[in-house]
PDB file of C-alpha atoms in Angstrom:
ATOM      1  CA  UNK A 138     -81.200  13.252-103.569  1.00  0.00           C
ATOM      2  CA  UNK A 139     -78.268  12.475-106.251  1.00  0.00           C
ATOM      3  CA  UNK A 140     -75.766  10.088-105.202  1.00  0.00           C
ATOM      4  CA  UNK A 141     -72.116  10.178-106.788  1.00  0.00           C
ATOM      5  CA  UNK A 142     -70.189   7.643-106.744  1.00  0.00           C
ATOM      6  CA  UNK A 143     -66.524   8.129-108.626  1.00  0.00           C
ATOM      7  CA  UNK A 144     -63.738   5.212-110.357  1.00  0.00           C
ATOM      8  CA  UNK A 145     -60.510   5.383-112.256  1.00  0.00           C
ATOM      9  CA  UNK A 146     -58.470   7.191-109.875  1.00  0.00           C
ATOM     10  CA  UNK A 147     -54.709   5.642-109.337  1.00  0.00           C
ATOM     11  CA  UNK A 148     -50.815   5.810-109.383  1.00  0.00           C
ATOM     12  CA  UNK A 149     -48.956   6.881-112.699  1.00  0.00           C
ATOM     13  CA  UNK A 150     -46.058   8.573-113.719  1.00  0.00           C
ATOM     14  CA  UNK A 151     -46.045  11.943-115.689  1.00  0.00           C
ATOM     15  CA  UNK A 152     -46.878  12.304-119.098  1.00  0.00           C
ATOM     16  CA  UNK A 153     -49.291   9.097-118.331  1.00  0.00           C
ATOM     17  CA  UNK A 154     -52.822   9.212-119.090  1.00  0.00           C
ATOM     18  CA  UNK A 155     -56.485   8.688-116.707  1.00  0.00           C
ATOM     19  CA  UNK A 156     -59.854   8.205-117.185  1.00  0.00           C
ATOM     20  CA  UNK A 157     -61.946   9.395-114.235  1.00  0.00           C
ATOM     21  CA  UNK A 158     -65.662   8.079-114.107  1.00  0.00           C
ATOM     22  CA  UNK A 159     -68.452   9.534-112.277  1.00  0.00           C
ATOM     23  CA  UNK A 160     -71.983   7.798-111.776  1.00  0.00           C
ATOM     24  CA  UNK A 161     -74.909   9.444-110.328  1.00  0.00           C
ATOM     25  CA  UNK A 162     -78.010   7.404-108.967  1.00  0.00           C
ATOM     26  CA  UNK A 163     -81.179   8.937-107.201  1.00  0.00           C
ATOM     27  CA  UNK A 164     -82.706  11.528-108.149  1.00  0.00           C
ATOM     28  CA  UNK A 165     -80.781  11.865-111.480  1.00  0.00           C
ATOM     29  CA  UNK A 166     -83.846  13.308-113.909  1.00  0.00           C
ATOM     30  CA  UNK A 167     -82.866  16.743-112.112  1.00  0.00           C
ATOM     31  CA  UNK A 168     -79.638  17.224-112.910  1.00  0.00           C
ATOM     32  CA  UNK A 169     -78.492  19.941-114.890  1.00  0.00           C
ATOM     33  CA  UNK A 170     -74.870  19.783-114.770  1.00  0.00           C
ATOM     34  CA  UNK A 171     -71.889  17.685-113.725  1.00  0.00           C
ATOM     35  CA  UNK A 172     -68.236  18.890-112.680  1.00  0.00           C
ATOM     36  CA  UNK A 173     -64.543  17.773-111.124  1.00  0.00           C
ATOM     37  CA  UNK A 174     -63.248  19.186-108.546  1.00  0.00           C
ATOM     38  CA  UNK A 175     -59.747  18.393-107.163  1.00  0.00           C
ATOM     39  CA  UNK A 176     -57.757  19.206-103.660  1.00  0.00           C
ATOM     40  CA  UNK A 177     -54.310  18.554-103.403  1.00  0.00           C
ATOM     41  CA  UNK A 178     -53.004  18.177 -99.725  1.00  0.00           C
ATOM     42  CA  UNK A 179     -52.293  21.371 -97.946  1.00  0.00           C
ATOM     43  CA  UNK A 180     -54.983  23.311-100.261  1.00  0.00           C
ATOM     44  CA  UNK A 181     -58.553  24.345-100.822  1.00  0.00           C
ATOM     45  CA  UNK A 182     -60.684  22.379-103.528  1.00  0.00           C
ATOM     46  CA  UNK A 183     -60.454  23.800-106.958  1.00  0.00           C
ATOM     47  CA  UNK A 184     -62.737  23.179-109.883  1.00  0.00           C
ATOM     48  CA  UNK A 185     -61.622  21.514-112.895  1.00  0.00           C
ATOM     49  CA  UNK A 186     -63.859  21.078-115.444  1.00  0.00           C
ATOM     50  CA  UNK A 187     -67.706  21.251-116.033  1.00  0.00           C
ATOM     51  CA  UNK A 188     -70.323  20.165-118.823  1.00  0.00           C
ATOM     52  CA  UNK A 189     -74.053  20.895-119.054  1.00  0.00           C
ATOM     53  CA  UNK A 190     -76.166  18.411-119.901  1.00  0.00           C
ATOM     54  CA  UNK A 191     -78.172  20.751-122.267  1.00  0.00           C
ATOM     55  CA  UNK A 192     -76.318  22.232-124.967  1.00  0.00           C
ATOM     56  CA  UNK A 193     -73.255  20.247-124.147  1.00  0.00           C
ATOM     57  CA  UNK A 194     -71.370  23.238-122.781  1.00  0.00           C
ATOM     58  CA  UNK A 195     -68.267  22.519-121.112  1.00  0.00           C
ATOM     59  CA  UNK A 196     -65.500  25.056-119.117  1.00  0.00           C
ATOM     60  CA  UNK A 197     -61.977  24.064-117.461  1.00  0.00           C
ATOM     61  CA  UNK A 198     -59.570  25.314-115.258  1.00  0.00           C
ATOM     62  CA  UNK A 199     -57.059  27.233-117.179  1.00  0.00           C
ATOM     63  CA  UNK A 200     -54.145  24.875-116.177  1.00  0.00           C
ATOM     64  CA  UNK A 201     -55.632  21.683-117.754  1.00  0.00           C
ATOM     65  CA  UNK A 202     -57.208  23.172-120.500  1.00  0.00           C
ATOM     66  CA  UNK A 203     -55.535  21.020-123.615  1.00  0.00           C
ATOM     67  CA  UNK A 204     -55.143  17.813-121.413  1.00  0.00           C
ATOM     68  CA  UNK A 205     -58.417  17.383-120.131  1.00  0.00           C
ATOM     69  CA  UNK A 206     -61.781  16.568-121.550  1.00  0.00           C
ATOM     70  CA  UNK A 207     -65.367  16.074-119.834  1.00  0.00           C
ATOM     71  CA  UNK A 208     -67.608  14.534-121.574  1.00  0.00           C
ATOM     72  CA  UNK A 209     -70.609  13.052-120.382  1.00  0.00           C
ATOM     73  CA  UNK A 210     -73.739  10.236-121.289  1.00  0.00           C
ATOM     74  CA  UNK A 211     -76.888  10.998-120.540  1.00  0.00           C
ATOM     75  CA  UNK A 212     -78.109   7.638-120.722  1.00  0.00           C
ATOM     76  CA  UNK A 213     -76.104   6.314-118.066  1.00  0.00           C
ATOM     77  CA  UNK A 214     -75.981   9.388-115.836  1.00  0.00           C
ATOM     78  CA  UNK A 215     -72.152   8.952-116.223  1.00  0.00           C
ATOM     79  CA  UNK A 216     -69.543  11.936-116.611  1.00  0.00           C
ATOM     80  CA  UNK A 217     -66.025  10.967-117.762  1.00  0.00           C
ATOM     81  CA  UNK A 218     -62.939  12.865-117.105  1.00  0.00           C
ATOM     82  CA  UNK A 219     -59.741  12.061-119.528  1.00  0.00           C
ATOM     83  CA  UNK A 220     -56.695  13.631-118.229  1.00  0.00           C
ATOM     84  CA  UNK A 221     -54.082  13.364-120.650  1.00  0.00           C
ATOM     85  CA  UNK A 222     -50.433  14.197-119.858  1.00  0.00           C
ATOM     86  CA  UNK A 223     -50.406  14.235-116.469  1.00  0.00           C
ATOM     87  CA  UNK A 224     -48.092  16.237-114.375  1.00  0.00           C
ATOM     88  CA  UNK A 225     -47.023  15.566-110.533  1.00  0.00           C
ATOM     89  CA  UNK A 226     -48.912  19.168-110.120  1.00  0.00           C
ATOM     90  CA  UNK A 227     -52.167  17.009-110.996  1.00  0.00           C
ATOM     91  CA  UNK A 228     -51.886  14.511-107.987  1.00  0.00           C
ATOM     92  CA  UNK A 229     -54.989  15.598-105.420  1.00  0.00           C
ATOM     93  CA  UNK A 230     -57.921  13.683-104.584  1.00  0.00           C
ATOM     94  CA  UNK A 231     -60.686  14.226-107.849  1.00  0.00           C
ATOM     95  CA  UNK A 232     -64.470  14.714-106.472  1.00  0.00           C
ATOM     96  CA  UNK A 233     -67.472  14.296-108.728  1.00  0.00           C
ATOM     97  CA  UNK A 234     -70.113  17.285-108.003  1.00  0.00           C
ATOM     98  CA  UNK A 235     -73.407  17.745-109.721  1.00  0.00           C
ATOM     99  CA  UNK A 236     -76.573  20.487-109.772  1.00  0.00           C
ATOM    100  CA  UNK A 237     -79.848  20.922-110.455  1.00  0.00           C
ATOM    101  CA  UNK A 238     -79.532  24.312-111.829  1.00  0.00           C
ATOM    102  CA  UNK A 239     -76.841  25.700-113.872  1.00  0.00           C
ATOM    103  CA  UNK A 240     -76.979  29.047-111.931  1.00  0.00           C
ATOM    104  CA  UNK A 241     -76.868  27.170-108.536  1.00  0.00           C
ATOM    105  CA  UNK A 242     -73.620  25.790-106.680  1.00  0.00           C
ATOM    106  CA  UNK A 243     -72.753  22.119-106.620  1.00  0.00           C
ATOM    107  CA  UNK A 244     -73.987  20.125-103.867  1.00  0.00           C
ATOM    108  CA  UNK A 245     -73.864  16.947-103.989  1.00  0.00           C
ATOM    109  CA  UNK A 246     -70.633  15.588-103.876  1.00  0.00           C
ATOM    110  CA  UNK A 247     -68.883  12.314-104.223  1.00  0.00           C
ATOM    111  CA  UNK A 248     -66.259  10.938-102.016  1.00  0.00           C
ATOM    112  CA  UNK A 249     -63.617  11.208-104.231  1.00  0.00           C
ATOM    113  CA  UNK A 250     -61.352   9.318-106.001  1.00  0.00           C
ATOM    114  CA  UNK A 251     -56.721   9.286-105.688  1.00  0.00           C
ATOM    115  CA  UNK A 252     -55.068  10.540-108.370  1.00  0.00           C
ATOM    116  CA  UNK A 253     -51.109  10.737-107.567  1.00  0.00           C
ATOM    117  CA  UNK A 254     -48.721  11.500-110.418  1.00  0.00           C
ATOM    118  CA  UNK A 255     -44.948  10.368-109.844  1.00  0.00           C
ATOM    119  CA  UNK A 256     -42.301  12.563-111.627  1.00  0.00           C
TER     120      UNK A 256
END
């Protein structure tokens, strides 16, 4: 079992910048990908970005393509989200999610972390 455990979440005003951090303990060794999701109040969770430990691949919701980066260290079992240029459209609650298969769906989940952009 993988347990996720997210930081960096807070209160800023638009065109500010965050650094989300995930860490995963457990059963880490079979983990073969790491992703944000986000859910805004009122609305179903949405994925934001993704990376795959091998080959590095990484894949982001249209709409923060450009502001966003994943990026990830193996070493630590860490996955970093840098959200650049925030918008008041960003503000949801940012869950860490990884996999042990990149063909399978996330399922194990973090409890999330506040993000809430001010305009």
């Amino acid at each position: 079992q993988v347990q996720l455990v997210e930081s960096g979440g807070g209160l800023v005003q638009a065109g500010d910048s965050l650094r989300l951090s995930c860490v995963a303990t457990g059963r880490t060794f079979g983990i073969a990908a790491m992703a944000w999701f986000r859910q805004a109040p009122g609305k179903e969770r949405e994925f934001v970005a993704d990376f795959t430990w091998s080959g590095r691949r990484e894949d982001y919701l249209p709409s923060v393509k450009g502001r966003f980066t994943i990026s990830g260290d193996n070493a630590k079992n860490t996955v970093f989200l840098q959200m650049n240029s925030l918008k008041p459209e960003d503000t949801a609650v940012y869950y860490c999610a990884a996999k042990g298969s990149v063909a399978a769906l996330y399922n194990s989940w973090g409890r999330g972390t506040q993000v809430t952009v001010s305009s």
